[in-house]
Short mmCIF file of C-alpha atoms and ligand atoms in Angstrom, two decimals:
data_model
loop_
_atom_site.label_atom_id
_atom_site.label_comp_id
_atom_site.label_asym_id
_atom_site.label_seq_id
_atom_site.Cartn_x
_atom_site.Cartn_y
_atom_site.Cartn_z
CA MET A 1 38.60 -6.85 11.35
CA ASN A 2 36.62 -3.77 12.23
CA GLN A 3 36.00 -2.96 15.88
CA PHE A 4 32.26 -3.15 15.30
CA SER A 5 32.11 -6.16 13.05
CA PRO A 6 28.58 -7.54 12.63
CA THR A 7 30.19 -10.98 12.81
CA ASP A 8 31.00 -10.43 16.49
CA PRO A 9 30.03 -13.88 17.82
CA ASP A 10 27.75 -12.77 20.65
CA ARG A 11 26.49 -9.75 18.72
CA ALA A 12 26.77 -7.76 21.93
CA MET A 13 28.90 -5.07 20.27
CA ALA A 14 26.46 -4.40 17.47
CA LYS A 15 24.01 -1.56 17.96
CA VAL A 16 21.86 -0.87 14.95
CA ALA A 17 20.19 2.43 14.11
CA VAL A 18 17.56 2.44 11.36
CA ILE A 19 16.72 5.90 10.01
CA GLY A 20 13.18 6.17 8.62
CA GLY A 21 10.31 4.12 10.03
CA GLY A 22 8.20 3.82 6.86
CA THR A 23 7.53 0.73 4.75
CA MET A 24 11.16 -0.35 4.59
CA GLY A 25 12.63 1.02 7.81
CA ARG A 26 10.20 -0.88 10.01
CA GLY A 27 10.85 -4.12 8.11
CA ILE A 28 14.63 -3.69 8.38
CA ALA A 29 14.32 -2.92 12.10
CA LEU A 30 12.22 -6.06 12.49
CA ALA A 31 14.82 -8.16 10.67
CA ALA A 32 17.54 -6.77 12.96
CA VAL A 33 15.59 -7.26 16.21
CA ALA A 34 14.59 -10.79 15.21
CA ALA A 35 18.27 -11.52 14.55
CA GLY A 36 19.04 -10.59 18.17
CA LEU A 37 20.49 -7.13 17.46
CA ASP A 38 19.66 -4.17 19.70
CA THR A 39 18.08 -1.63 17.39
CA THR A 40 16.94 1.98 17.52
CA LEU A 41 14.40 3.20 14.99
CA VAL A 42 14.08 6.91 14.26
CA ASP A 43 11.70 8.93 12.10
CA GLN A 44 11.24 12.65 11.92
CA LYS A 45 7.48 12.51 11.27
CA PRO A 46 5.39 12.56 14.46
CA GLY A 47 3.61 9.28 15.19
CA VAL A 48 5.53 7.16 12.70
CA VAL A 49 7.82 5.46 15.22
CA ALA A 50 4.88 4.51 17.44
CA THR A 51 3.18 2.66 14.56
CA ALA A 52 6.48 1.22 13.36
CA SER A 53 7.33 0.03 16.86
CA ARG A 54 4.00 -1.82 17.12
CA TYR A 55 4.68 -3.38 13.72
CA VAL A 56 8.03 -4.67 14.96
CA THR A 57 6.96 -5.87 18.40
CA ASP A 58 3.85 -7.64 16.99
CA ARG A 59 6.09 -9.80 14.77
CA ALA A 60 9.51 -10.01 16.40
CA ASP A 61 8.93 -12.94 18.78
CA ARG A 62 7.55 -15.20 16.08
CA LEU A 63 10.24 -14.34 13.56
CA ALA A 64 13.05 -14.76 16.10
CA HIS A 65 11.55 -18.11 17.17
CA GLU A 66 11.43 -19.28 13.51
CA ARG A 67 15.10 -18.38 13.23
CA GLY A 68 16.15 -19.84 16.57
CA GLN A 69 17.23 -16.41 17.84
CA THR A 70 16.66 -14.35 20.97
CA VAL A 71 14.89 -11.08 20.27
CA GLY A 72 17.03 -7.94 20.42
CA ARG A 73 15.89 -4.79 22.19
CA LEU A 74 13.96 -2.19 20.18
CA THR A 75 14.08 1.46 21.13
CA VAL A 76 12.59 4.36 19.24
CA ALA A 77 13.62 7.99 18.87
CA ASP A 78 12.44 11.09 17.08
CA ASP A 79 15.87 12.72 17.12
CA LEU A 80 18.49 11.53 14.65
CA GLU A 81 21.49 12.51 16.76
CA LEU A 82 20.16 10.62 19.79
CA ALA A 83 19.37 7.56 17.68
CA ILE A 84 22.81 7.18 16.18
CA ASN A 85 24.65 7.86 19.41
CA GLY A 86 26.62 4.65 20.03
CA ALA A 87 25.37 2.93 16.87
CA THR A 88 27.85 0.60 15.22
CA ILE A 89 25.66 -0.05 12.18
CA VAL A 90 23.45 2.64 10.64
CA ILE A 91 20.93 1.76 7.94
CA GLU A 92 19.25 4.73 6.26
CA ALA A 93 15.75 4.15 4.84
CA VAL A 94 14.32 7.64 4.34
CA VAL A 95 12.47 8.77 1.21
CA GLU A 96 14.18 8.35 -2.18
CA ARG A 97 15.14 12.03 -2.55
CA PRO A 98 18.81 12.84 -3.10
CA ASP A 99 18.67 16.09 -1.11
CA VAL A 100 17.06 14.40 1.92
CA LYS A 101 19.47 11.46 1.87
CA ARG A 102 22.51 13.70 1.40
CA GLN A 103 21.48 15.72 4.44
CA VAL A 104 21.15 12.54 6.53
CA PHE A 105 24.61 11.36 5.41
CA GLN A 106 26.11 14.77 6.17
CA THR A 107 24.80 14.39 9.73
CA LEU A 108 26.09 10.82 9.92
CA GLY A 109 29.51 11.96 8.78
CA ARG A 110 29.54 14.53 11.55
CA ILE A 111 28.29 12.51 14.49
CA ALA A 112 28.25 8.76 13.84
CA HIS A 113 30.98 6.71 15.52
CA PRO A 114 34.10 6.85 13.29
CA ASP A 115 34.07 3.06 12.78
CA ALA A 116 30.32 2.68 12.21
CA LEU A 117 29.12 0.98 9.05
CA LEU A 118 26.94 3.51 7.17
CA ALA A 119 24.48 1.82 4.81
CA SER A 120 21.76 3.22 2.56
CA ASN A 121 18.68 1.29 1.46
CA THR A 122 18.37 3.47 -1.65
CA SER A 123 16.85 1.73 -4.69
CA THR A 124 18.46 3.94 -7.31
CA LEU A 125 20.70 6.71 -6.00
CA SER A 126 24.48 7.02 -6.15
CA ILE A 127 26.28 5.50 -3.17
CA PHE A 128 29.35 7.50 -4.16
CA ASP A 129 27.31 10.68 -3.77
CA LEU A 130 26.10 9.69 -0.30
CA ALA A 131 29.63 8.68 0.69
CA ASP A 132 30.83 12.08 -0.47
CA ALA A 133 28.15 13.79 1.64
CA ALA A 134 29.28 11.80 4.69
CA GLY A 135 32.90 12.73 4.10
CA ARG A 136 34.05 9.23 5.05
CA SER A 137 33.62 7.44 1.81
CA ASP A 138 35.30 4.14 2.76
CA ARG A 139 32.59 3.24 5.34
CA VAL A 140 29.53 4.00 3.18
CA ILE A 141 27.81 1.24 1.22
CA GLY A 142 24.40 0.39 -0.28
CA MET A 143 22.30 -2.32 1.35
CA HIS A 144 19.19 -2.59 -0.79
CA PHE A 145 16.54 -4.67 0.99
CA PHE A 146 13.28 -5.87 -0.53
CA ASN A 147 9.70 -5.50 0.59
CA PRO A 148 8.69 -6.90 3.09
CA ALA A 149 12.24 -6.53 4.39
CA HIS A 150 11.90 -9.06 7.22
CA ARG A 151 10.79 -11.79 4.80
CA MET A 152 12.57 -11.18 1.49
CA ARG A 153 15.91 -12.93 1.41
CA LEU A 154 17.86 -10.83 -1.09
CA VAL A 155 20.02 -7.85 -0.18
CA GLU A 156 21.75 -6.07 -3.03
CA VAL A 157 25.03 -4.80 -1.57
CA VAL A 158 26.19 -1.80 -3.59
CA ALA A 159 29.87 -0.93 -3.39
CA ALA A 160 30.97 2.50 -4.58
CA SER A 161 34.47 2.96 -5.98
CA THR A 162 35.43 4.45 -2.62
CA THR A 163 33.92 1.69 -0.43
CA SER A 164 36.68 -0.24 1.36
CA ASP A 165 37.02 -4.01 1.21
CA ALA A 166 36.51 -4.17 4.98
CA THR A 167 33.22 -2.29 4.65
CA ARG A 168 32.08 -4.61 1.88
CA ALA A 169 32.98 -7.63 4.05
CA ASP A 170 31.11 -6.15 7.04
CA ALA A 171 28.00 -5.54 4.94
CA VAL A 172 28.04 -9.08 3.56
CA ALA A 173 28.54 -10.45 7.08
CA LEU A 174 25.66 -8.32 8.34
CA CYS A 175 23.39 -9.74 5.62
CA ARG A 176 24.18 -13.24 6.84
CA VAL A 177 23.50 -12.28 10.46
CA LEU A 178 20.11 -10.99 9.28
CA GLY A 179 19.43 -14.27 7.48
CA LYS A 180 19.76 -12.66 4.03
CA GLU A 181 21.49 -13.69 0.83
CA PRO A 182 23.69 -10.85 -0.49
CA ILE A 183 24.77 -10.11 -4.04
CA VAL A 184 27.50 -7.49 -4.47
CA VAL A 185 27.05 -5.13 -7.42
CA ALA A 186 28.57 -1.92 -8.76
CA ASP A 187 27.25 1.55 -8.05
CA VAL A 188 25.29 2.29 -11.25
CA ALA A 189 21.86 3.92 -11.35
CA GLY A 190 19.24 1.38 -10.29
CA PHE A 191 21.91 -1.28 -9.68
CA VAL A 192 20.64 -4.65 -10.98
CA THR A 193 17.25 -5.20 -9.39
CA SER A 194 15.70 -1.74 -9.82
CA ARG A 195 16.81 -1.53 -13.46
CA LEU A 196 15.14 -4.82 -14.29
CA GLY A 197 12.07 -4.35 -12.10
CA LEU A 198 11.36 -0.79 -13.27
CA LEU A 199 11.37 -1.75 -16.94
CA LEU A 200 8.96 -4.64 -16.37
CA GLY A 201 6.68 -2.39 -14.34
CA ASN A 202 6.76 0.38 -16.96
CA GLU A 203 5.80 -1.98 -19.75
CA ALA A 204 2.98 -3.44 -17.63
CA MET A 205 1.61 0.07 -16.99
CA ARG A 206 1.81 0.97 -20.68
CA ILE A 207 -0.07 -2.22 -21.57
CA VAL A 208 -2.88 -1.30 -19.15
CA ALA A 209 -2.96 2.35 -20.31
CA GLU A 210 -3.27 1.41 -23.99
CA GLY A 211 -6.10 -1.04 -23.18
CA THR A 212 -4.33 -4.20 -24.30
CA ALA A 213 -5.17 -6.02 -21.06
CA THR A 214 -6.47 -5.35 -17.55
CA ALA A 215 -4.11 -4.99 -14.59
CA ALA A 216 -5.38 -8.33 -13.23
CA ASP A 217 -4.67 -10.10 -16.51
CA VAL A 218 -1.18 -8.58 -16.79
CA ASP A 219 -0.41 -9.80 -13.27
CA THR A 220 -1.91 -13.23 -13.97
CA ALA A 221 0.21 -13.45 -17.13
CA MET A 222 3.43 -12.95 -15.20
CA ARG A 223 2.40 -15.16 -12.29
CA LEU A 224 1.21 -18.12 -14.32
CA GLY A 225 3.19 -17.67 -17.52
CA TYR A 226 6.55 -16.68 -16.05
CA ASN A 227 6.21 -18.12 -12.56
CA HIS A 228 6.65 -14.75 -10.84
CA PRO A 229 5.25 -15.00 -7.29
CA MET A 230 3.61 -11.60 -7.75
CA GLY A 231 2.59 -9.65 -10.86
CA PRO A 232 4.35 -6.36 -11.70
CA LEU A 233 1.32 -4.19 -10.91
CA GLU A 234 0.56 -5.88 -7.58
CA LEU A 235 4.22 -5.33 -6.80
CA ALA A 236 4.07 -1.65 -7.78
CA ASP A 237 1.08 -1.24 -5.43
CA LEU A 238 3.05 -2.94 -2.64
CA VAL A 239 6.14 -0.80 -3.20
CA GLY A 240 4.01 2.39 -3.25
CA LEU A 241 3.31 4.24 -6.50
CA ASP A 242 4.90 7.43 -5.15
CA ALA A 243 8.07 5.51 -4.30
CA ARG A 244 8.02 3.91 -7.76
CA LEU A 245 7.67 7.34 -9.38
CA ASP A 246 10.68 8.65 -7.41
CA ASN A 247 12.72 5.59 -8.46
CA LEU A 248 11.88 6.04 -12.14
CA ARG A 249 12.68 9.75 -12.08
CA SER A 250 15.99 9.04 -10.43
CA VAL A 251 17.09 6.30 -12.86
CA ALA A 252 15.77 8.16 -15.93
CA GLU A 253 17.78 11.20 -14.91
CA ARG A 254 20.97 9.33 -14.02
CA MET A 255 20.96 7.02 -17.06
CA ASP A 256 19.39 9.41 -19.54
CA ARG A 257 17.38 6.56 -21.08
CA SER A 258 13.79 7.20 -22.12
CA GLU A 259 12.55 3.68 -21.35
CA PHE A 260 12.85 4.54 -17.66
CA ALA A 261 10.64 7.66 -17.99
CA PRO A 262 7.56 7.31 -15.76
CA PRO A 263 4.45 6.29 -17.77
CA PRO A 264 1.82 9.08 -17.72
CA LEU A 265 -0.67 6.68 -16.06
CA LEU A 266 1.64 6.35 -13.03
CA SER A 267 2.09 10.11 -12.66
CA GLU A 268 -1.69 10.61 -12.92
CA MET A 269 -2.38 7.98 -10.25
CA VAL A 270 0.12 9.53 -7.83
CA GLU A 271 -1.30 12.98 -8.49
CA ALA A 272 -4.77 11.63 -7.63
CA GLY A 273 -3.45 10.24 -4.32
CA HIS A 274 -3.67 6.63 -5.51
CA LEU A 275 -0.45 5.38 -3.98
CA GLY A 276 -1.13 1.64 -3.97
CA ARG A 277 -1.71 -0.57 -0.97
CA LYS A 278 -0.81 2.07 1.61
CA SER A 279 -3.56 4.47 0.43
CA GLY A 280 -6.14 1.76 -0.30
CA HIS A 281 -6.14 2.55 -4.05
CA GLY A 282 -3.68 1.76 -6.78
CA PHE A 283 -3.98 -0.72 -9.60
CA TYR A 284 -6.31 -2.52 -7.14
CA HIS A 285 -8.57 -1.51 -4.22
CA TYR A 286 -7.51 -2.66 -0.73
CA ASP A 287 -9.12 -2.98 2.68
CA ALA A 288 -7.39 -1.70 5.84
CA ASP A 289 -5.40 -4.94 6.15
CA GLY A 290 -4.04 -4.62 2.64
CA THR A 291 -6.22 -7.37 1.14
CA ILE A 292 -7.35 -6.81 -2.45
CA LEU A 293 -11.07 -6.00 -2.30
CA ASP A 294 -12.68 -5.96 -5.66
CA GLY A 295 -10.33 -6.46 -8.52
CA PRO A 296 -8.48 -3.87 -10.49
CA SER A 297 -9.23 -0.18 -10.23
CA HIS A 298 -7.43 0.31 -13.53
CA GLY A 299 -8.10 -1.39 -16.81
P1 LIG B 1 8.34 5.61 3.15
O1 LIG B 1 7.86 6.89 2.59
O2 LIG B 1 7.37 4.53 3.50
O3 LIG B 1 9.19 5.91 4.49
C1 LIG B 1 10.19 6.89 4.54
C2 LIG B 1 10.21 7.44 5.96
O4 LIG B 1 11.36 8.28 6.11
C3 LIG B 1 9.00 8.30 6.30
O5 LIG B 1 8.34 7.75 7.45
C4 LIG B 1 9.59 9.69 6.60
O6 LIG B 1 8.91 10.37 7.64
C5 LIG B 1 10.99 9.31 7.00
N1 LIG B 1 11.97 10.40 6.85
C6 LIG B 1 12.10 11.27 5.82
N2 LIG B 1 13.15 12.10 6.05
C7 LIG B 1 13.70 11.71 7.25
C8 LIG B 1 14.79 12.17 8.02
N3 LIG B 1 15.55 13.20 7.61
N4 LIG B 1 15.06 11.56 9.21
C9 LIG B 1 14.29 10.53 9.63
N5 LIG B 1 13.22 10.05 8.93
C10 LIG B 1 12.94 10.64 7.76
O7 LIG B 1 9.46 5.08 2.14
P2 LIG B 1 9.94 3.58 1.89
O8 LIG B 1 9.07 2.96 0.85
O9 LIG B 1 10.14 2.90 3.20
O10 LIG B 1 11.34 3.84 1.18
C11 LIG B 1 12.49 4.18 1.94
C12 LIG B 1 13.72 3.87 1.12
O11 LIG B 1 13.74 2.47 0.81
C13 LIG B 1 13.81 4.60 -0.23
O12 LIG B 1 15.15 4.91 -0.47
C14 LIG B 1 13.29 3.55 -1.21
O13 LIG B 1 13.79 3.75 -2.51
C15 LIG B 1 13.87 2.29 -0.59
N6 LIG B 1 13.19 1.05 -0.95
C16 LIG B 1 11.81 0.99 -0.95
C17 LIG B 1 11.18 -0.22 -1.26
C18 LIG B 1 9.68 -0.34 -1.22
O14 LIG B 1 9.16 -1.40 -1.61
N7 LIG B 1 8.95 0.67 -0.76
C19 LIG B 1 11.94 -1.42 -1.61
C20 LIG B 1 13.38 -1.27 -1.50
C21 LIG B 1 13.97 -0.06 -1.20
#
């Protein structure tokens, strides 16, 4: 058993560092704090950790109470090296750019504790590649959370060929500590969930672009006809259209399959600054709280 096992019964040994305080990082930090784990959240962009910290503290008590847990301590940092000092579990949630993630993993390889579990929340990128950047390939693994990360129960655990069995067991145990249900999958582009979700989203966007149906009707079709809790275009707006574009580019490039190529409508929307819920405009218009205002802005 690893020295820093997340299954440590009193959880006192576990110190989590979440890198990136955006949409996913703040949700992952919230899940960790509400599970009683002391957590440090770091982001390089000024102001992000302050907003992310409010997001976590506003929700942590209630979530911990629902789960019968005591709230862990949240600290924030704007310096990566400070944040991962003493961390036993590191979860990276920075933008979906291979160069940026590789640089983070290079730093982790240099300064993280030798036994620390090093996880990436990437949706599409190669875990093997990140493990290679870290230079300690046995301790690197994918932990792909879903949005909102404190509520969604699935974590796709992605084991590279170099990931050790102990690391895989630690990641699965950590999922359970966080109240999540893990599936363990192989390290292929887009894993299971992104491959399936991206194709559905692409087809939905093409349907809207060709004028076959409105965005609202496409979403209604999948909600009522297929029992999806959320339509594919509402989901794309929630994920962030810029993040979706990065994911498609990454899978299209790694798999060399044209069905993953970003639909022109998506590229145009991102170019126009329509990034979905976070910018107030996407396939729908949103108010400041993220409520849909006035029906679809497309179709
Ligand atoms: P985001 O753009 O909301 O947040 C990323 C954050 O990382 C930004 O605040 C940025 O300032 C920060 N950052 C960038 N470089 C950094 C560095 N070197 N050190 C520290 N912070 C840094 O992105 P989002 O949507 O949270 O995505 C993050 C990751 O999660 C991506 O890999 C994405 O594919 C994955 N993901 C996203 C989902 C979604 O619904 N948005 C769902 C599941 C996974």
